[in-house]
Structure formats: structure tokens, C-alpha cells
Short mmCIF file of N, CA and C and ligand atoms in Angstrom, two decimals:
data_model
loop_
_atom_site.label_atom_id
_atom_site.label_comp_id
_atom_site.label_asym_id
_atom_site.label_seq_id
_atom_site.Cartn_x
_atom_site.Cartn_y
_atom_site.Cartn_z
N UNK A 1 100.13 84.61 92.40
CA UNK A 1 98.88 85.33 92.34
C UNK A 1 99.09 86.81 92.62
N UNK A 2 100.15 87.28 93.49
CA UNK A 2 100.38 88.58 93.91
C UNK A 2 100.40 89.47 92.27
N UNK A 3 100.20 90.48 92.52
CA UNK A 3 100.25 91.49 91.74
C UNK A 3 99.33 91.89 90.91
N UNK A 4 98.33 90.91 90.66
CA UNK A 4 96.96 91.33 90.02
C UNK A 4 96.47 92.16 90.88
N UNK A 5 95.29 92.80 89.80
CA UNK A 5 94.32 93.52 90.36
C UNK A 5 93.32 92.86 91.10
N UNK A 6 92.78 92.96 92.55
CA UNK A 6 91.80 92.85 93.07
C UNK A 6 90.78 93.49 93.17
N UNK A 7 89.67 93.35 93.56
CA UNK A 7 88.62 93.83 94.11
C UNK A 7 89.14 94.96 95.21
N UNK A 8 89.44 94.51 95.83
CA UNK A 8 90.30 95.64 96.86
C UNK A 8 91.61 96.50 96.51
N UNK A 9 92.19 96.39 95.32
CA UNK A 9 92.77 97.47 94.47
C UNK A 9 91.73 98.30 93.95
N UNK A 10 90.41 97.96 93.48
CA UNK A 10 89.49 98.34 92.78
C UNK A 10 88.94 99.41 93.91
N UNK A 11 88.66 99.10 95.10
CA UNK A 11 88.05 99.94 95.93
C UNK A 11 88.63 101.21 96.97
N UNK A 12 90.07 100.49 96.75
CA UNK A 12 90.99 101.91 97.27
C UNK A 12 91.45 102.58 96.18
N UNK A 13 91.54 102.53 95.03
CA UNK A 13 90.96 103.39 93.31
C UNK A 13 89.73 103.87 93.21
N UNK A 14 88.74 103.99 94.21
CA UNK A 14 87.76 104.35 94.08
C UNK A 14 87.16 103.80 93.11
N UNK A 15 86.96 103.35 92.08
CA UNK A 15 86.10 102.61 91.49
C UNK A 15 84.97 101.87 91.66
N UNK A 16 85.71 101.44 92.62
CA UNK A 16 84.25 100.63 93.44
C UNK A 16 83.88 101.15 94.70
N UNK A 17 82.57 101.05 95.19
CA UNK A 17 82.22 102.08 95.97
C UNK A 17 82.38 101.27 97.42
N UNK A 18 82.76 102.10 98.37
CA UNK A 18 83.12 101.55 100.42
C UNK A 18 82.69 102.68 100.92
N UNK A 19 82.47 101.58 101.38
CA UNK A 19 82.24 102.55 103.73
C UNK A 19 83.18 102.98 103.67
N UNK A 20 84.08 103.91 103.33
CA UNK A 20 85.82 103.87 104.10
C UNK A 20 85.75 104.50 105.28
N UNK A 21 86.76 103.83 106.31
CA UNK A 21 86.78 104.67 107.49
C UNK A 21 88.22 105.52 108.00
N UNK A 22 89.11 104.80 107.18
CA UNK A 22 90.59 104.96 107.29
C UNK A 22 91.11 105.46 106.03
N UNK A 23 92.12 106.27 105.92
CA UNK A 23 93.32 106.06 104.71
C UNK A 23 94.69 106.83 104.98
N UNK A 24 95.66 105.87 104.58
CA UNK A 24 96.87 106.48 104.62
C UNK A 24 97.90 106.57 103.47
N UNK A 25 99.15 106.97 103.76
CA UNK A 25 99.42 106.78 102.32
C UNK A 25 99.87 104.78 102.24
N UNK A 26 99.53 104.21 103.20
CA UNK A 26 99.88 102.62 102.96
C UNK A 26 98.82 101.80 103.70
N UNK A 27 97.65 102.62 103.60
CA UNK A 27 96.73 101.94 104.52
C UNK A 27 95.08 102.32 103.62
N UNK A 28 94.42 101.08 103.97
CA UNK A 28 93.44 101.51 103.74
C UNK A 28 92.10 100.80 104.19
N UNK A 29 90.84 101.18 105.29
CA UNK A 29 90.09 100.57 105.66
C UNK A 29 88.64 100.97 105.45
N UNK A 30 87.89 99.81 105.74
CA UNK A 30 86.35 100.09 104.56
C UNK A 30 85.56 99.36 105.62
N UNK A 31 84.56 99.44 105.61
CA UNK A 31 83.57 98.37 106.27
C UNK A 31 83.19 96.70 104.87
N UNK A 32 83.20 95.87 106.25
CA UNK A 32 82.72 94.65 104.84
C UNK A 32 81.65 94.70 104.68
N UNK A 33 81.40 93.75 103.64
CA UNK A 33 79.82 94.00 102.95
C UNK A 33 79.08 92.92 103.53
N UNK A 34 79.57 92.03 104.23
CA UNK A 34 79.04 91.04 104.80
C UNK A 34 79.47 90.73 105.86
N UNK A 35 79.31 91.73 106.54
CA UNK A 35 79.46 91.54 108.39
C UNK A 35 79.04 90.59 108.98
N UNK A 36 80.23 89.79 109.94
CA UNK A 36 79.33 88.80 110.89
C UNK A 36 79.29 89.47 112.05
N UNK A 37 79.27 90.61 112.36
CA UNK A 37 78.37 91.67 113.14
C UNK A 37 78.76 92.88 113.21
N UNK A 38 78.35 93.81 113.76
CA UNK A 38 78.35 95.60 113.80
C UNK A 38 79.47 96.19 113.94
N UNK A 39 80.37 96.67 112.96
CA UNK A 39 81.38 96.92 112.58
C UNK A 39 82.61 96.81 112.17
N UNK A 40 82.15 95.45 111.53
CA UNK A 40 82.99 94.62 110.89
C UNK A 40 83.92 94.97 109.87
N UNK A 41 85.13 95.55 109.64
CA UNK A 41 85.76 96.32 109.31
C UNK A 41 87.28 95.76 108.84
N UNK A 42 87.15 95.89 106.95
CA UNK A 42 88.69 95.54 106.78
C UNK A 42 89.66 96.47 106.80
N UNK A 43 91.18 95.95 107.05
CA UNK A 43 92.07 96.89 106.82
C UNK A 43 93.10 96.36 106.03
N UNK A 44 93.00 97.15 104.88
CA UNK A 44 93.90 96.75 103.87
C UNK A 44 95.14 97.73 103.24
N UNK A 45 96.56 96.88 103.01
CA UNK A 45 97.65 97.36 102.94
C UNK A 45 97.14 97.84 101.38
N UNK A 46 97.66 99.20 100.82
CA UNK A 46 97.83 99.49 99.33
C UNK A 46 98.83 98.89 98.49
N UNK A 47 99.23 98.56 99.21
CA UNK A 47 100.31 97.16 98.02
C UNK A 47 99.53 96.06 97.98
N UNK A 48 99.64 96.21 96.69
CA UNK A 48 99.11 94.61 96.38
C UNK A 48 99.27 93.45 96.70
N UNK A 49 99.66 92.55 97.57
CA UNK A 49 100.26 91.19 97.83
C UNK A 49 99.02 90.51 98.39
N UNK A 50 99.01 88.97 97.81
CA UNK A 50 98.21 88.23 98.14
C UNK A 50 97.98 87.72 99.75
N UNK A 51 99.26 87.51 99.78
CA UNK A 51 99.85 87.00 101.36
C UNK A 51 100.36 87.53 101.90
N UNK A 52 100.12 87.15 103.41
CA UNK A 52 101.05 88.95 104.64
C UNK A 52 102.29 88.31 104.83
N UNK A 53 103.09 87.15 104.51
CA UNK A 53 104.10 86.87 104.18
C UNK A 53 105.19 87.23 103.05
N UNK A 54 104.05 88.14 102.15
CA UNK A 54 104.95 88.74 101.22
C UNK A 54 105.14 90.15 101.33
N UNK A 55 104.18 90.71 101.99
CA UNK A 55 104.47 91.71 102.59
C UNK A 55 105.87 92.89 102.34
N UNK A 56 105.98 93.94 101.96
CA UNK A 56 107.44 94.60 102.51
C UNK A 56 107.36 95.67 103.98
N UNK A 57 108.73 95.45 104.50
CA UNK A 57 108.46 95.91 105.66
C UNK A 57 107.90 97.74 105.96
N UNK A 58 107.47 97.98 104.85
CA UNK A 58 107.01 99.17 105.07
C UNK A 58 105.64 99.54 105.02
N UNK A 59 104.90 98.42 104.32
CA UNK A 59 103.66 98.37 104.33
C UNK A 59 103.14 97.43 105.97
N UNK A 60 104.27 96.66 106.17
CA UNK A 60 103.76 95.58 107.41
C UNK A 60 103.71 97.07 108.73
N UNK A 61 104.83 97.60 108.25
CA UNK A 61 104.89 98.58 109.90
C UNK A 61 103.54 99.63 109.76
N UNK A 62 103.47 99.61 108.43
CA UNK A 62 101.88 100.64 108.55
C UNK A 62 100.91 100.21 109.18
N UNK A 63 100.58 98.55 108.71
CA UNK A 63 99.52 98.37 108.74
C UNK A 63 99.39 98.06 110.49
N UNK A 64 100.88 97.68 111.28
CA UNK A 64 100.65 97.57 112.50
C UNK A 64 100.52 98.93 113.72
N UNK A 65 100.79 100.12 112.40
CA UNK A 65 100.33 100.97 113.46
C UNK A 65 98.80 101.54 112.95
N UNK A 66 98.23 100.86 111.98
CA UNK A 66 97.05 101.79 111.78
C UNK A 66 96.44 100.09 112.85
N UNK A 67 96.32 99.68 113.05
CA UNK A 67 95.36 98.31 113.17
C UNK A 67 95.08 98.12 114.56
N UNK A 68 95.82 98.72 115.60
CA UNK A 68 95.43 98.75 117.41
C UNK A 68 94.48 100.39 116.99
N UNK A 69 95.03 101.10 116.18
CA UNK A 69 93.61 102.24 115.97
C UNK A 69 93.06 102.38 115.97
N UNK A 70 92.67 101.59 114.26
CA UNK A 70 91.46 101.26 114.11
C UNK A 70 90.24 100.31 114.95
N UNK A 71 91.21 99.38 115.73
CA UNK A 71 90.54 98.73 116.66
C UNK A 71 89.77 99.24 118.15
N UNK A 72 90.37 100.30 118.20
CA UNK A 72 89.75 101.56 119.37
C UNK A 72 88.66 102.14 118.87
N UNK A 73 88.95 102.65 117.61
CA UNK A 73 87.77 102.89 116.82
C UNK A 73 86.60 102.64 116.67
N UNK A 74 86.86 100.70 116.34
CA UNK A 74 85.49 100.39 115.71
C UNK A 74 84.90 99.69 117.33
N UNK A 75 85.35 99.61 118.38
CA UNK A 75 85.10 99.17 119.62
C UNK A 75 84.16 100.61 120.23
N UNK A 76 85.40 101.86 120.41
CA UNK A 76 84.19 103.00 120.15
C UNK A 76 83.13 103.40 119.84
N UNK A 77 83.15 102.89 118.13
CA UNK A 77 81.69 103.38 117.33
C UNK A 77 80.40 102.59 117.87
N UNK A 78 80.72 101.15 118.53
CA UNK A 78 79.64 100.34 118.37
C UNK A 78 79.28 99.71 119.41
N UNK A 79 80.35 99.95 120.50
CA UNK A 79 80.18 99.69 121.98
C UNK A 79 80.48 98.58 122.13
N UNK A 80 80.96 97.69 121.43
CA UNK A 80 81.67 96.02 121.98
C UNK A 80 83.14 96.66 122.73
N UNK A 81 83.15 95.36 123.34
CA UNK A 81 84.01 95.33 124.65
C UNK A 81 84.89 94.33 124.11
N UNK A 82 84.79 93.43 123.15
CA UNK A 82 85.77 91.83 122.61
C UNK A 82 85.58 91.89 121.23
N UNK A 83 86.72 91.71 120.31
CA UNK A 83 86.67 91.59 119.25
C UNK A 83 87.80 90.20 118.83
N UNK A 84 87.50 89.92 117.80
CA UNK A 84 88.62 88.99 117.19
C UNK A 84 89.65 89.91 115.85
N UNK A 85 90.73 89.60 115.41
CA UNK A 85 91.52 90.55 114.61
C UNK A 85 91.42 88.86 113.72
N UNK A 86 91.31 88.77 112.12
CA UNK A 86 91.28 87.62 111.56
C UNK A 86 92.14 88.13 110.50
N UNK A 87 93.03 86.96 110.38
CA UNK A 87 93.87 87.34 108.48
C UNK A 87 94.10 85.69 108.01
N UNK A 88 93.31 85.70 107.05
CA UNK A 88 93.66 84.38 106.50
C UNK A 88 94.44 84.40 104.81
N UNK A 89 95.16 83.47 105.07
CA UNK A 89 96.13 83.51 103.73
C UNK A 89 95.69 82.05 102.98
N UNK A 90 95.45 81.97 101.95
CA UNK A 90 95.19 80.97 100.97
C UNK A 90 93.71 80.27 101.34
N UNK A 91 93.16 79.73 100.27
CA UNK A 91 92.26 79.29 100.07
C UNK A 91 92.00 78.62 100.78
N UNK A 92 92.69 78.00 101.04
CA UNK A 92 92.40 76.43 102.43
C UNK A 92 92.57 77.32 103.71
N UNK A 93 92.76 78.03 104.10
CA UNK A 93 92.75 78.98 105.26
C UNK A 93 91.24 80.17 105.32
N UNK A 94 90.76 79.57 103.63
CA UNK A 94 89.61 80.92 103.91
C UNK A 94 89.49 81.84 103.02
N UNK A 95 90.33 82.10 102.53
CA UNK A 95 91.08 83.67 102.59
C UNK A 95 89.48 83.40 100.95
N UNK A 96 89.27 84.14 100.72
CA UNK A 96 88.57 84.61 99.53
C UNK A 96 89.04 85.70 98.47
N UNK A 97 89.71 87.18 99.01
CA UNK A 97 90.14 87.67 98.27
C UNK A 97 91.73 87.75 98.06
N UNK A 98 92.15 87.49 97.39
CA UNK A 98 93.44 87.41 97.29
C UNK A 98 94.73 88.92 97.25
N UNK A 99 94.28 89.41 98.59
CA UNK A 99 94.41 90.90 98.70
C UNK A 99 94.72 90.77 100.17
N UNK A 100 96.12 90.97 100.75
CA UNK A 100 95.74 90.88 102.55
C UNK A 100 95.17 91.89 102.79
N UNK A 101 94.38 91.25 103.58
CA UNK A 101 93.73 92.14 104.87
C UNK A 101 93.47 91.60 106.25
N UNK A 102 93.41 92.74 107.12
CA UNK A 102 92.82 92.23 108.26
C UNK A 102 91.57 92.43 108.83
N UNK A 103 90.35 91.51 109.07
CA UNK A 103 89.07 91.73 109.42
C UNK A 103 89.21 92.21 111.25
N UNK A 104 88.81 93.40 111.34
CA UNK A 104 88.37 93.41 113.03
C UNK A 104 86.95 92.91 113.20
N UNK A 105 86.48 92.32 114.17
CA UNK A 105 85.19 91.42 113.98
C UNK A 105 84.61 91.88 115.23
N UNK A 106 84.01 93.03 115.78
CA UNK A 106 83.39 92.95 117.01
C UNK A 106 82.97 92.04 117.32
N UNK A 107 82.59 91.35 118.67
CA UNK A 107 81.89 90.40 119.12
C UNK A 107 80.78 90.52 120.11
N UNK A 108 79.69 90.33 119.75
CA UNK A 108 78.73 90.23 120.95
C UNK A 108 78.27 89.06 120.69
N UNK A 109 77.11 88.94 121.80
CA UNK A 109 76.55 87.65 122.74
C UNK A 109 76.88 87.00 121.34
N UNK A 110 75.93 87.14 120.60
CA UNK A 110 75.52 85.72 119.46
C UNK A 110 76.11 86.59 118.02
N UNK A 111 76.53 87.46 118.26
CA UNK A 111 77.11 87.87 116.69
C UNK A 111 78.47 88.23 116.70
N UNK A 112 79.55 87.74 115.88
CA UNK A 112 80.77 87.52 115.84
C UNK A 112 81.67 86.50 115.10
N UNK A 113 82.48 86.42 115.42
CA UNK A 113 83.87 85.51 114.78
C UNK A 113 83.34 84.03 115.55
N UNK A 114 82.72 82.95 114.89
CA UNK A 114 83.08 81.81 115.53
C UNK A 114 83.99 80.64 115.22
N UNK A 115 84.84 80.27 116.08
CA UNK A 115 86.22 79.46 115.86
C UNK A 115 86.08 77.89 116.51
N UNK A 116 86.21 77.27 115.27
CA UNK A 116 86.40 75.99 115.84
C UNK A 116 87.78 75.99 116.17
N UNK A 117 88.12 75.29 117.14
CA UNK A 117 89.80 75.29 117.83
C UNK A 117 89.86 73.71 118.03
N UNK A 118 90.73 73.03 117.61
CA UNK A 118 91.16 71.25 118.31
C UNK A 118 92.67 71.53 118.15
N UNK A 119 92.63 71.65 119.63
CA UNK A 119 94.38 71.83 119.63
C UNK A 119 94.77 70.41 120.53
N UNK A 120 96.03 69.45 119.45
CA UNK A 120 96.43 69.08 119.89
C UNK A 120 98.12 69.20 120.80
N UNK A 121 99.07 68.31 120.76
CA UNK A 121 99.74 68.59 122.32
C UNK A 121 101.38 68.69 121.44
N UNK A 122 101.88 69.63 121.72
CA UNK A 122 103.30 70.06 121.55
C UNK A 122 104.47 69.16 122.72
N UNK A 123 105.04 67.75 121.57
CA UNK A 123 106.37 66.89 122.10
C UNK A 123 107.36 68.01 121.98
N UNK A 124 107.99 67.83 123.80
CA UNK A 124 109.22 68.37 124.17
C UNK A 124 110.35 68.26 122.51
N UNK A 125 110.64 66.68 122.14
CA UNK A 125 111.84 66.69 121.09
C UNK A 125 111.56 67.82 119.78
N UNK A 126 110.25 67.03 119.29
CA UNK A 126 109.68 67.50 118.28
C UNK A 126 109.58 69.22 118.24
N UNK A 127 109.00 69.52 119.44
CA UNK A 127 108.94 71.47 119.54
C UNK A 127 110.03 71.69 119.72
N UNK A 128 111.22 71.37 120.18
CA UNK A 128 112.71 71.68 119.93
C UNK A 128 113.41 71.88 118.15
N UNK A 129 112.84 70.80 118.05
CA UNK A 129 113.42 70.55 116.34
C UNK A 129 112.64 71.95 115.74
N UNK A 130 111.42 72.04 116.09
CA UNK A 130 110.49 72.90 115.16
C UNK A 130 111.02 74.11 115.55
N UNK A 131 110.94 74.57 116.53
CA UNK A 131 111.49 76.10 116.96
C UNK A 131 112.80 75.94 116.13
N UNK A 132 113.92 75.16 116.08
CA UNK A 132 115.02 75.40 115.93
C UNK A 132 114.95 75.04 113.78
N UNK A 133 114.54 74.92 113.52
CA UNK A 133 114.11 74.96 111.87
C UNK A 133 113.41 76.30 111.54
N UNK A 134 112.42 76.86 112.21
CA UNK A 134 111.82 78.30 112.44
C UNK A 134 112.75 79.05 112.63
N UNK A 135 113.72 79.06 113.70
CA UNK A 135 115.10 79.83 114.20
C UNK A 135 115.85 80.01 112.76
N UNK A 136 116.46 78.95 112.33
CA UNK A 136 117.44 78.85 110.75
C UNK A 136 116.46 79.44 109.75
N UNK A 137 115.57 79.33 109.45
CA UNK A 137 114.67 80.19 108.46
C UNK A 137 114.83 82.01 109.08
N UNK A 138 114.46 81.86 109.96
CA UNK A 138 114.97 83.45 109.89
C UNK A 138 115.78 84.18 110.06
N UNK A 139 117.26 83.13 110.66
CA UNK A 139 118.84 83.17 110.41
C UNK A 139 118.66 83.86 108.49
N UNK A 140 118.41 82.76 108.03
CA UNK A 140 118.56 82.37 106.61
C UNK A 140 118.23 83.91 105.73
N UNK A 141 116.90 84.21 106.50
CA UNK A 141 115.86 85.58 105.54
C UNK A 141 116.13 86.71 105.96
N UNK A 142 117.20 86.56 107.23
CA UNK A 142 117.80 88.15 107.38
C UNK A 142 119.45 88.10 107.03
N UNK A 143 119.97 87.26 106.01
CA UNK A 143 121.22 87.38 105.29
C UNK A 143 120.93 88.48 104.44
P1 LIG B 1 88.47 86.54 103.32
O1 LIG B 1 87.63 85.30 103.39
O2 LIG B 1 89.21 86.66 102.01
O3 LIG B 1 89.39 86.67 104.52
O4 LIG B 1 87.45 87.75 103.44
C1 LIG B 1 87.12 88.59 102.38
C2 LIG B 1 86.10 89.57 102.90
O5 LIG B 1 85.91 90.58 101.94
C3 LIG B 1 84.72 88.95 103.18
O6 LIG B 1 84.36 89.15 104.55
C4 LIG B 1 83.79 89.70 102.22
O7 LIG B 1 82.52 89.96 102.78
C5 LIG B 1 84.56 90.97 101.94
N1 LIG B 1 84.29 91.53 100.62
C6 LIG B 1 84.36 90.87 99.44
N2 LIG B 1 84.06 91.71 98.42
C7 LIG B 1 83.80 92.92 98.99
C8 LIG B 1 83.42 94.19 98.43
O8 LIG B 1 83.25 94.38 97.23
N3 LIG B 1 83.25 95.20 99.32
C9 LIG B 1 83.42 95.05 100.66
N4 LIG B 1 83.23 96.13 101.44
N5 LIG B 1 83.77 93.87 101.21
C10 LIG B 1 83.96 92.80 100.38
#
């Protein structure tokens, strides 16, 4: 899916019209159009990639120094004290536009990010095996 044009290629081309509040030369942030509350704010890499797993490391280091910023920012503008940072990748995760980004989501009393959570319980063997398969994958991706 990476490399098409999005909606969010479309809007850091100006074409389509944003709130913008940010821009860099690898960064770029807008307000969403459908806030789940007061200053709900994406931040999106100018490379195109669907997933923050595809990411290159020059757009990832941007986006992690524009994104504790922008988060001072939009906490600033609007006076929340708690926010959630959201990035969902693929359809079954959410994700709607196929463009990463990251949503900052202020939170107050009743308006915000709400998360269902059912966490179940991490086996001693099993979380050994898993860390150590996670470990060889990134042995593997920094050859
Ligand atoms: P996702 O579910 O993919 O993580 O979230 C996509 C977000 O993009 C949604 O919160 C949606 O409201 C926002 N969005 C989609 N289209 C537009 C648009 O044209 N302009 C703006 N500002 N936000 C958009």
C-alpha cells in the first residue's frame, strides 16, 4: 500500500485545506477534523509510508523530535494536563488512513482517547522464547 498518494500527501501539498500547526522539512502537523476533544492534533511524517515500521530512520528521528513538542504545545494551547499519543497501523488496528501518523489526543473529564485494555498474563518460558525471537529479528535487521 506504501507509496500512494494519500489524503495526507494531499494536505501537506496544500491542496487540501488544514489547521496546520507544525512544518518541517520531514514533519508535518494539522489539527483533525474529527476531534475526540480540544486539540486533537496529527503529526505526520512527509514520506509517504503506510506503516511506522517502514519508516526510514530519518524521517523516524524527525518525527521523535517534533512529537514531545508538539505535545507541550497542544497541552499549552488548551490547558489539559493528560493526553494519550495514538498510532495505529493496519486496518484491524484502526488505522483509517493509510499514511502514519501520530494523533496527540488531549484528555479531559469526559472528552478524550477511550481504551478498552484486557490484558492477559506473560509465562516466564513463553516471554523468554518471545523476547529472545524479538532479540534475533533485530540481530537479523541490523546486518
Ligand atoms: P486513523 O484511524 O487512521 O488512525 O485516523 C485517521 C484520522 O485522520 C482520523 O482521526 C480522521 O478524523 C482524520 N482525518 C481523515 N481525513 C482528514 C482530513 O481530510 N483532514 C483532517 N484534518 N483530518 C482527517
Amino acid at each position: 500500500m506504501s507509496g500512494e498518494a494519500t489524503i495526507f500527501d494531499r494536505i501537506i501539498r496544500g491542496e487540501i485545506p488544514s489547521h496546520k500547526v507544525y512544518e518541517d522539512d520531514h514533519v508535518f502537523a494539522f489539527l483533525d477534523i474529527s476531534p475526540l476533544s480540544k486539540g486533537h492534533t496529527l503529526v505526520v511524517p512527509k514520506e509517504s509510508k503506510a506503516y511506522l515500521h517502514e519508516l526510514s530512520d530519518e524521517s523516524a528521528a524527525a518525527i521523535g523530535r517534533a512529537l514531545p513538542r508538539l505535545c507541550r504545545a497542544v497541552l499549552k494551547a488548551t490547558g489539559a494536563t493528560a493526553y494519550n499519543v495514538l498510532q495505529n497501523n493496519g486496518s484491524a488496528a484502526h488505522q483509517a488512513v493509510l499514511h502514519v501518523h501520530f494523533h496527540i489526543i488531549p484528555k479531559f473529564s469526559r472528552e478524550g482517547l477511550g481504551i478498552g485494555w484486557h490484558p492477559s498474563s506473560l509465562e516466564g518460558e513463553a516471554g523468554k522464547e518471545l523476547a529472545g525471537a524479538i532479540q534475533d529479528a533485530l540481530d537479523e535487521a541490523s546486518k
